[in-house]
């Protein structure tokens, strides 16, 4: 003798779908059927938009821009709204001089300070990418030398300037 679970014909499940036409509610039936008895939906000849993947250079540019914005502290700049540059009064002459780095405060920055530090990080990253391109075997020897020179120069400039920024930001650090 077969049980009910073995015979698929005897298994009937009732699904109560409110959008089905077999609804008991007469108002729902009127709202669903009545407008379409005298109205006809228009025949739209719409085409689905076709789009292709962006180029690798565009993706690289967007990733590099996002990296620059993140390491520049754009979120901090939006939340705290610091001034672009600061000012400091010269103790000897009394003249007010512009200041780019918020010296002595590790957890605060001016907008230009963040942008210049972010640019140095991006310059170092581009230098590393150029060094990677210099290792390509399919390139000409002079092009490889150019990439290597530009890469080393970029990395050295980025490192020296970043260390200079740290020494300006924290005067007694690494002395």
mmCIF file of C-alpha atoms in Angstrom:
data_model
loop_
_atom_site.group_PDB
_atom_site.id
_atom_site.type_symbol
_atom_site.label_atom_id
_atom_site.label_comp_id
_atom_site.label_asym_id
_atom_site.label_seq_id
_atom_site.Cartn_x
_atom_site.Cartn_y
_atom_site.Cartn_z
ATOM 1 C CA UNK A 1 0.000 0.000 0.000
ATOM 2 C CA UNK A 2 1.360 3.397 -0.970
ATOM 3 C CA UNK A 3 1.379 6.340 1.328
ATOM 4 C CA UNK A 4 0.214 9.818 0.340
ATOM 5 C CA UNK A 5 3.744 11.142 0.009
ATOM 6 C CA UNK A 6 4.681 8.550 -2.600
ATOM 7 C CA UNK A 7 1.885 9.351 -5.046
ATOM 8 C CA UNK A 8 2.452 12.760 -6.661
ATOM 9 C CA UNK A 9 -1.054 12.865 -8.134
ATOM 10 C CA UNK A 10 -2.722 12.904 -4.755
ATOM 11 C CA UNK A 11 -0.534 15.762 -3.472
ATOM 12 C CA UNK A 12 -2.366 18.996 -4.138
ATOM 13 C CA UNK A 13 -1.358 22.134 -2.370
ATOM 14 C CA UNK A 14 -3.503 25.207 -2.324
ATOM 15 C CA UNK A 15 -1.618 28.428 -2.642
ATOM 16 C CA UNK A 16 -3.429 31.519 -1.542
ATOM 17 C CA UNK A 17 -2.002 34.081 -3.919
ATOM 18 C CA UNK A 18 -3.770 37.459 -3.591
ATOM 19 C CA UNK A 19 -2.922 38.325 -7.198
ATOM 20 C CA UNK A 20 -4.616 35.236 -8.625
ATOM 21 C CA UNK A 21 -7.904 35.622 -10.497
ATOM 22 C CA UNK A 22 -9.628 33.109 -8.240
ATOM 23 C CA UNK A 23 -9.753 35.567 -5.351
ATOM 24 C CA UNK A 24 -12.935 35.629 -3.323
ATOM 25 C CA UNK A 25 -12.923 39.408 -2.832
ATOM 26 C CA UNK A 26 -15.333 40.962 -5.393
ATOM 27 C CA UNK A 27 -13.842 44.456 -5.086
ATOM 28 C CA UNK A 28 -10.415 43.118 -5.960
ATOM 29 C CA UNK A 29 -11.965 41.351 -8.949
ATOM 30 C CA UNK A 30 -13.639 44.581 -10.094
ATOM 31 C CA UNK A 31 -10.454 46.631 -9.695
ATOM 32 C CA UNK A 32 -8.433 44.072 -11.573
ATOM 33 C CA UNK A 33 -10.776 43.172 -14.435
ATOM 34 C CA UNK A 34 -13.065 46.165 -14.960
ATOM 35 C CA UNK A 35 -10.512 48.791 -16.122
ATOM 36 C CA UNK A 36 -9.098 46.419 -18.732
ATOM 37 C CA UNK A 37 -12.537 45.670 -20.175
ATOM 38 C CA UNK A 38 -12.629 49.085 -21.877
ATOM 39 C CA UNK A 39 -8.977 50.213 -21.674
ATOM 40 C CA UNK A 40 -6.278 48.643 -23.747
ATOM 41 C CA UNK A 41 -2.653 48.908 -22.674
ATOM 42 C CA UNK A 42 -0.480 50.568 -25.319
ATOM 43 C CA UNK A 43 1.921 48.530 -27.395
ATOM 44 C CA UNK A 44 5.276 49.837 -26.391
ATOM 45 C CA UNK A 45 8.180 49.037 -28.618
ATOM 46 C CA UNK A 46 10.876 49.627 -26.094
ATOM 47 C CA UNK A 47 14.287 48.115 -26.459
ATOM 48 C CA UNK A 48 16.343 47.080 -23.524
ATOM 49 C CA UNK A 49 19.411 49.285 -23.247
ATOM 50 C CA UNK A 50 22.578 47.499 -24.110
ATOM 51 C CA UNK A 51 25.719 48.571 -22.404
ATOM 52 C CA UNK A 52 29.187 47.188 -22.551
ATOM 53 C CA UNK A 53 31.800 46.846 -19.882
ATOM 54 C CA UNK A 54 33.980 49.913 -19.327
ATOM 55 C CA UNK A 55 37.533 49.855 -20.552
ATOM 56 C CA UNK A 56 40.313 48.816 -18.233
ATOM 57 C CA UNK A 57 41.813 52.314 -18.337
ATOM 58 C CA UNK A 58 38.518 53.838 -17.156
ATOM 59 C CA UNK A 59 38.276 51.345 -14.301
ATOM 60 C CA UNK A 60 41.894 52.058 -13.338
ATOM 61 C CA UNK A 61 41.244 55.816 -13.383
ATOM 62 C CA UNK A 62 38.155 55.441 -11.186
ATOM 63 C CA UNK A 63 39.985 53.199 -8.716
ATOM 64 C CA UNK A 64 42.922 55.626 -8.594
ATOM 65 C CA UNK A 65 40.576 58.583 -8.061
ATOM 66 C CA UNK A 66 38.766 56.716 -5.292
ATOM 67 C CA UNK A 67 42.096 55.833 -3.674
ATOM 68 C CA UNK A 68 43.172 59.487 -3.841
ATOM 69 C CA UNK A 69 39.923 60.646 -2.247
ATOM 70 C CA UNK A 70 40.129 58.075 0.554
ATOM 71 C CA UNK A 71 43.771 58.683 1.495
ATOM 72 C CA UNK A 72 43.278 62.445 1.235
ATOM 73 C CA UNK A 73 40.729 62.301 4.011
ATOM 74 C CA UNK A 74 37.717 63.481 2.034
ATOM 75 C CA UNK A 75 35.354 61.853 4.558
ATOM 76 C CA UNK A 76 37.041 63.775 7.388
ATOM 77 C CA UNK A 77 36.859 66.971 5.341
ATOM 78 C CA UNK A 78 33.138 66.507 4.701
ATOM 79 C CA UNK A 79 32.262 65.679 8.315
ATOM 80 C CA UNK A 80 34.482 68.159 10.175
ATOM 81 C CA UNK A 81 34.640 70.888 7.488
ATOM 82 C CA UNK A 82 38.115 72.215 8.336
ATOM 83 C CA UNK A 83 39.441 75.350 6.649
ATOM 84 C CA UNK A 84 41.454 75.035 3.444
ATOM 85 C CA UNK A 85 44.581 76.465 5.041
ATOM 86 C CA UNK A 86 45.308 77.895 8.450
ATOM 87 C CA UNK A 87 47.047 81.040 9.588
ATOM 88 C CA UNK A 88 49.660 81.784 12.203
ATOM 89 C CA UNK A 89 50.978 85.037 13.552
ATOM 90 C CA UNK A 90 54.722 85.500 13.330
ATOM 91 C CA UNK A 91 56.020 86.187 16.858
ATOM 92 C CA UNK A 92 58.745 88.580 15.667
ATOM 93 C CA UNK A 93 57.046 90.683 13.009
ATOM 94 C CA UNK A 94 53.396 90.201 13.996
ATOM 95 C CA UNK A 95 52.453 89.429 10.397
ATOM 96 C CA UNK A 96 49.913 86.715 9.715
ATOM 97 C CA UNK A 97 51.352 83.891 7.616
ATOM 98 C CA UNK A 98 49.457 81.061 5.944
ATOM 99 C CA UNK A 99 50.027 77.569 7.340
ATOM 100 C CA UNK A 100 49.350 74.420 5.326
ATOM 101 C CA UNK A 101 50.040 71.776 8.019
ATOM 102 C CA UNK A 102 48.267 71.626 11.356
ATOM 103 C CA UNK A 103 51.458 71.110 13.328
ATOM 104 C CA UNK A 104 51.287 69.177 16.572
ATOM 105 C CA UNK A 105 47.792 67.757 15.972
ATOM 106 C CA UNK A 106 47.862 64.227 14.632
ATOM 107 C CA UNK A 107 44.083 63.843 14.533
ATOM 108 C CA UNK A 108 43.368 67.053 12.599
ATOM 109 C CA UNK A 109 44.217 68.382 9.161
ATOM 110 C CA UNK A 110 43.584 71.243 6.784
ATOM 111 C CA UNK A 111 42.103 70.436 3.397
ATOM 112 C CA UNK A 112 45.295 71.266 1.476
ATOM 113 C CA UNK A 113 47.316 69.112 3.874
ATOM 114 C CA UNK A 114 45.148 66.095 3.140
ATOM 115 C CA UNK A 115 45.188 66.671 -0.621
ATOM 116 C CA UNK A 116 48.967 67.068 -0.752
ATOM 117 C CA UNK A 117 49.534 63.950 1.358
ATOM 118 C CA UNK A 118 47.068 62.009 -0.794
ATOM 119 C CA UNK A 119 48.861 63.164 -3.933
ATOM 120 C CA UNK A 120 52.161 61.874 -2.549
ATOM 121 C CA UNK A 121 50.605 58.472 -1.820
ATOM 122 C CA UNK A 122 49.172 58.310 -5.340
ATOM 123 C CA UNK A 123 52.535 59.374 -6.793
ATOM 124 C CA UNK A 124 54.228 56.526 -4.920
ATOM 125 C CA UNK A 125 51.597 54.065 -6.142
ATOM 126 C CA UNK A 126 52.017 55.190 -9.752
ATOM 127 C CA UNK A 127 55.775 54.821 -9.318
ATOM 128 C CA UNK A 128 55.312 51.219 -8.226
ATOM 129 C CA UNK A 129 53.056 50.596 -11.235
ATOM 130 C CA UNK A 130 55.742 52.060 -13.508
ATOM 131 C CA UNK A 131 58.331 49.773 -11.939
ATOM 132 C CA UNK A 132 56.042 46.839 -12.689
ATOM 133 C CA UNK A 133 55.695 47.998 -16.300
ATOM 134 C CA UNK A 134 59.477 48.186 -16.554
ATOM 135 C CA UNK A 135 59.654 44.422 -15.965
ATOM 136 C CA UNK A 136 57.572 43.589 -19.062
ATOM 137 C CA UNK A 137 59.628 41.445 -21.445
ATOM 138 C CA UNK A 138 57.737 42.558 -24.556
ATOM 139 C CA UNK A 139 58.834 46.186 -24.281
ATOM 140 C CA UNK A 140 61.833 47.803 -25.894
ATOM 141 C CA UNK A 141 64.911 48.288 -23.733
ATOM 142 C CA UNK A 142 64.735 52.108 -23.829
ATOM 143 C CA UNK A 143 61.052 52.094 -22.828
ATOM 144 C CA UNK A 144 61.821 49.766 -19.939
ATOM 145 C CA UNK A 145 64.624 52.078 -18.822
ATOM 146 C CA UNK A 146 62.272 55.069 -19.020
ATOM 147 C CA UNK A 147 59.631 53.293 -16.954
ATOM 148 C CA UNK A 148 62.217 52.213 -14.386
ATOM 149 C CA UNK A 149 63.677 55.739 -14.106
ATOM 150 C CA UNK A 150 60.271 57.384 -13.788
ATOM 151 C CA UNK A 151 59.129 54.735 -11.299
ATOM 152 C CA UNK A 152 62.156 55.033 -9.057
ATOM 153 C CA UNK A 153 61.988 58.833 -9.196
ATOM 154 C CA UNK A 154 58.290 58.828 -8.298
ATOM 155 C CA UNK A 155 58.730 56.464 -5.383
ATOM 156 C CA UNK A 156 61.719 58.400 -4.002
ATOM 157 C CA UNK A 157 59.941 61.777 -4.317
ATOM 158 C CA UNK A 158 56.816 60.386 -2.670
ATOM 159 C CA UNK A 159 58.786 58.872 0.201
ATOM 160 C CA UNK A 160 60.944 61.965 0.844
ATOM 161 C CA UNK A 161 57.979 64.326 0.700
ATOM 162 C CA UNK A 162 55.840 62.095 2.941
ATOM 163 C CA UNK A 163 58.614 61.967 5.515
ATOM 164 C CA UNK A 164 58.944 65.751 5.267
ATOM 165 C CA UNK A 165 55.194 66.074 5.855
ATOM 166 C CA UNK A 166 55.477 63.844 8.931
ATOM 167 C CA UNK A 167 58.355 65.939 10.300
ATOM 168 C CA UNK A 168 56.327 69.119 9.781
ATOM 169 C CA UNK A 169 53.211 67.559 11.304
ATOM 170 C CA UNK A 170 54.986 66.072 14.328
ATOM 171 C CA UNK A 171 58.139 68.137 14.992
ATOM 172 C CA UNK A 172 59.731 65.841 17.606
ATOM 173 C CA UNK A 173 59.079 62.609 15.638
ATOM 174 C CA UNK A 174 62.111 60.676 14.256
ATOM 175 C CA UNK A 175 64.618 63.274 15.414
#
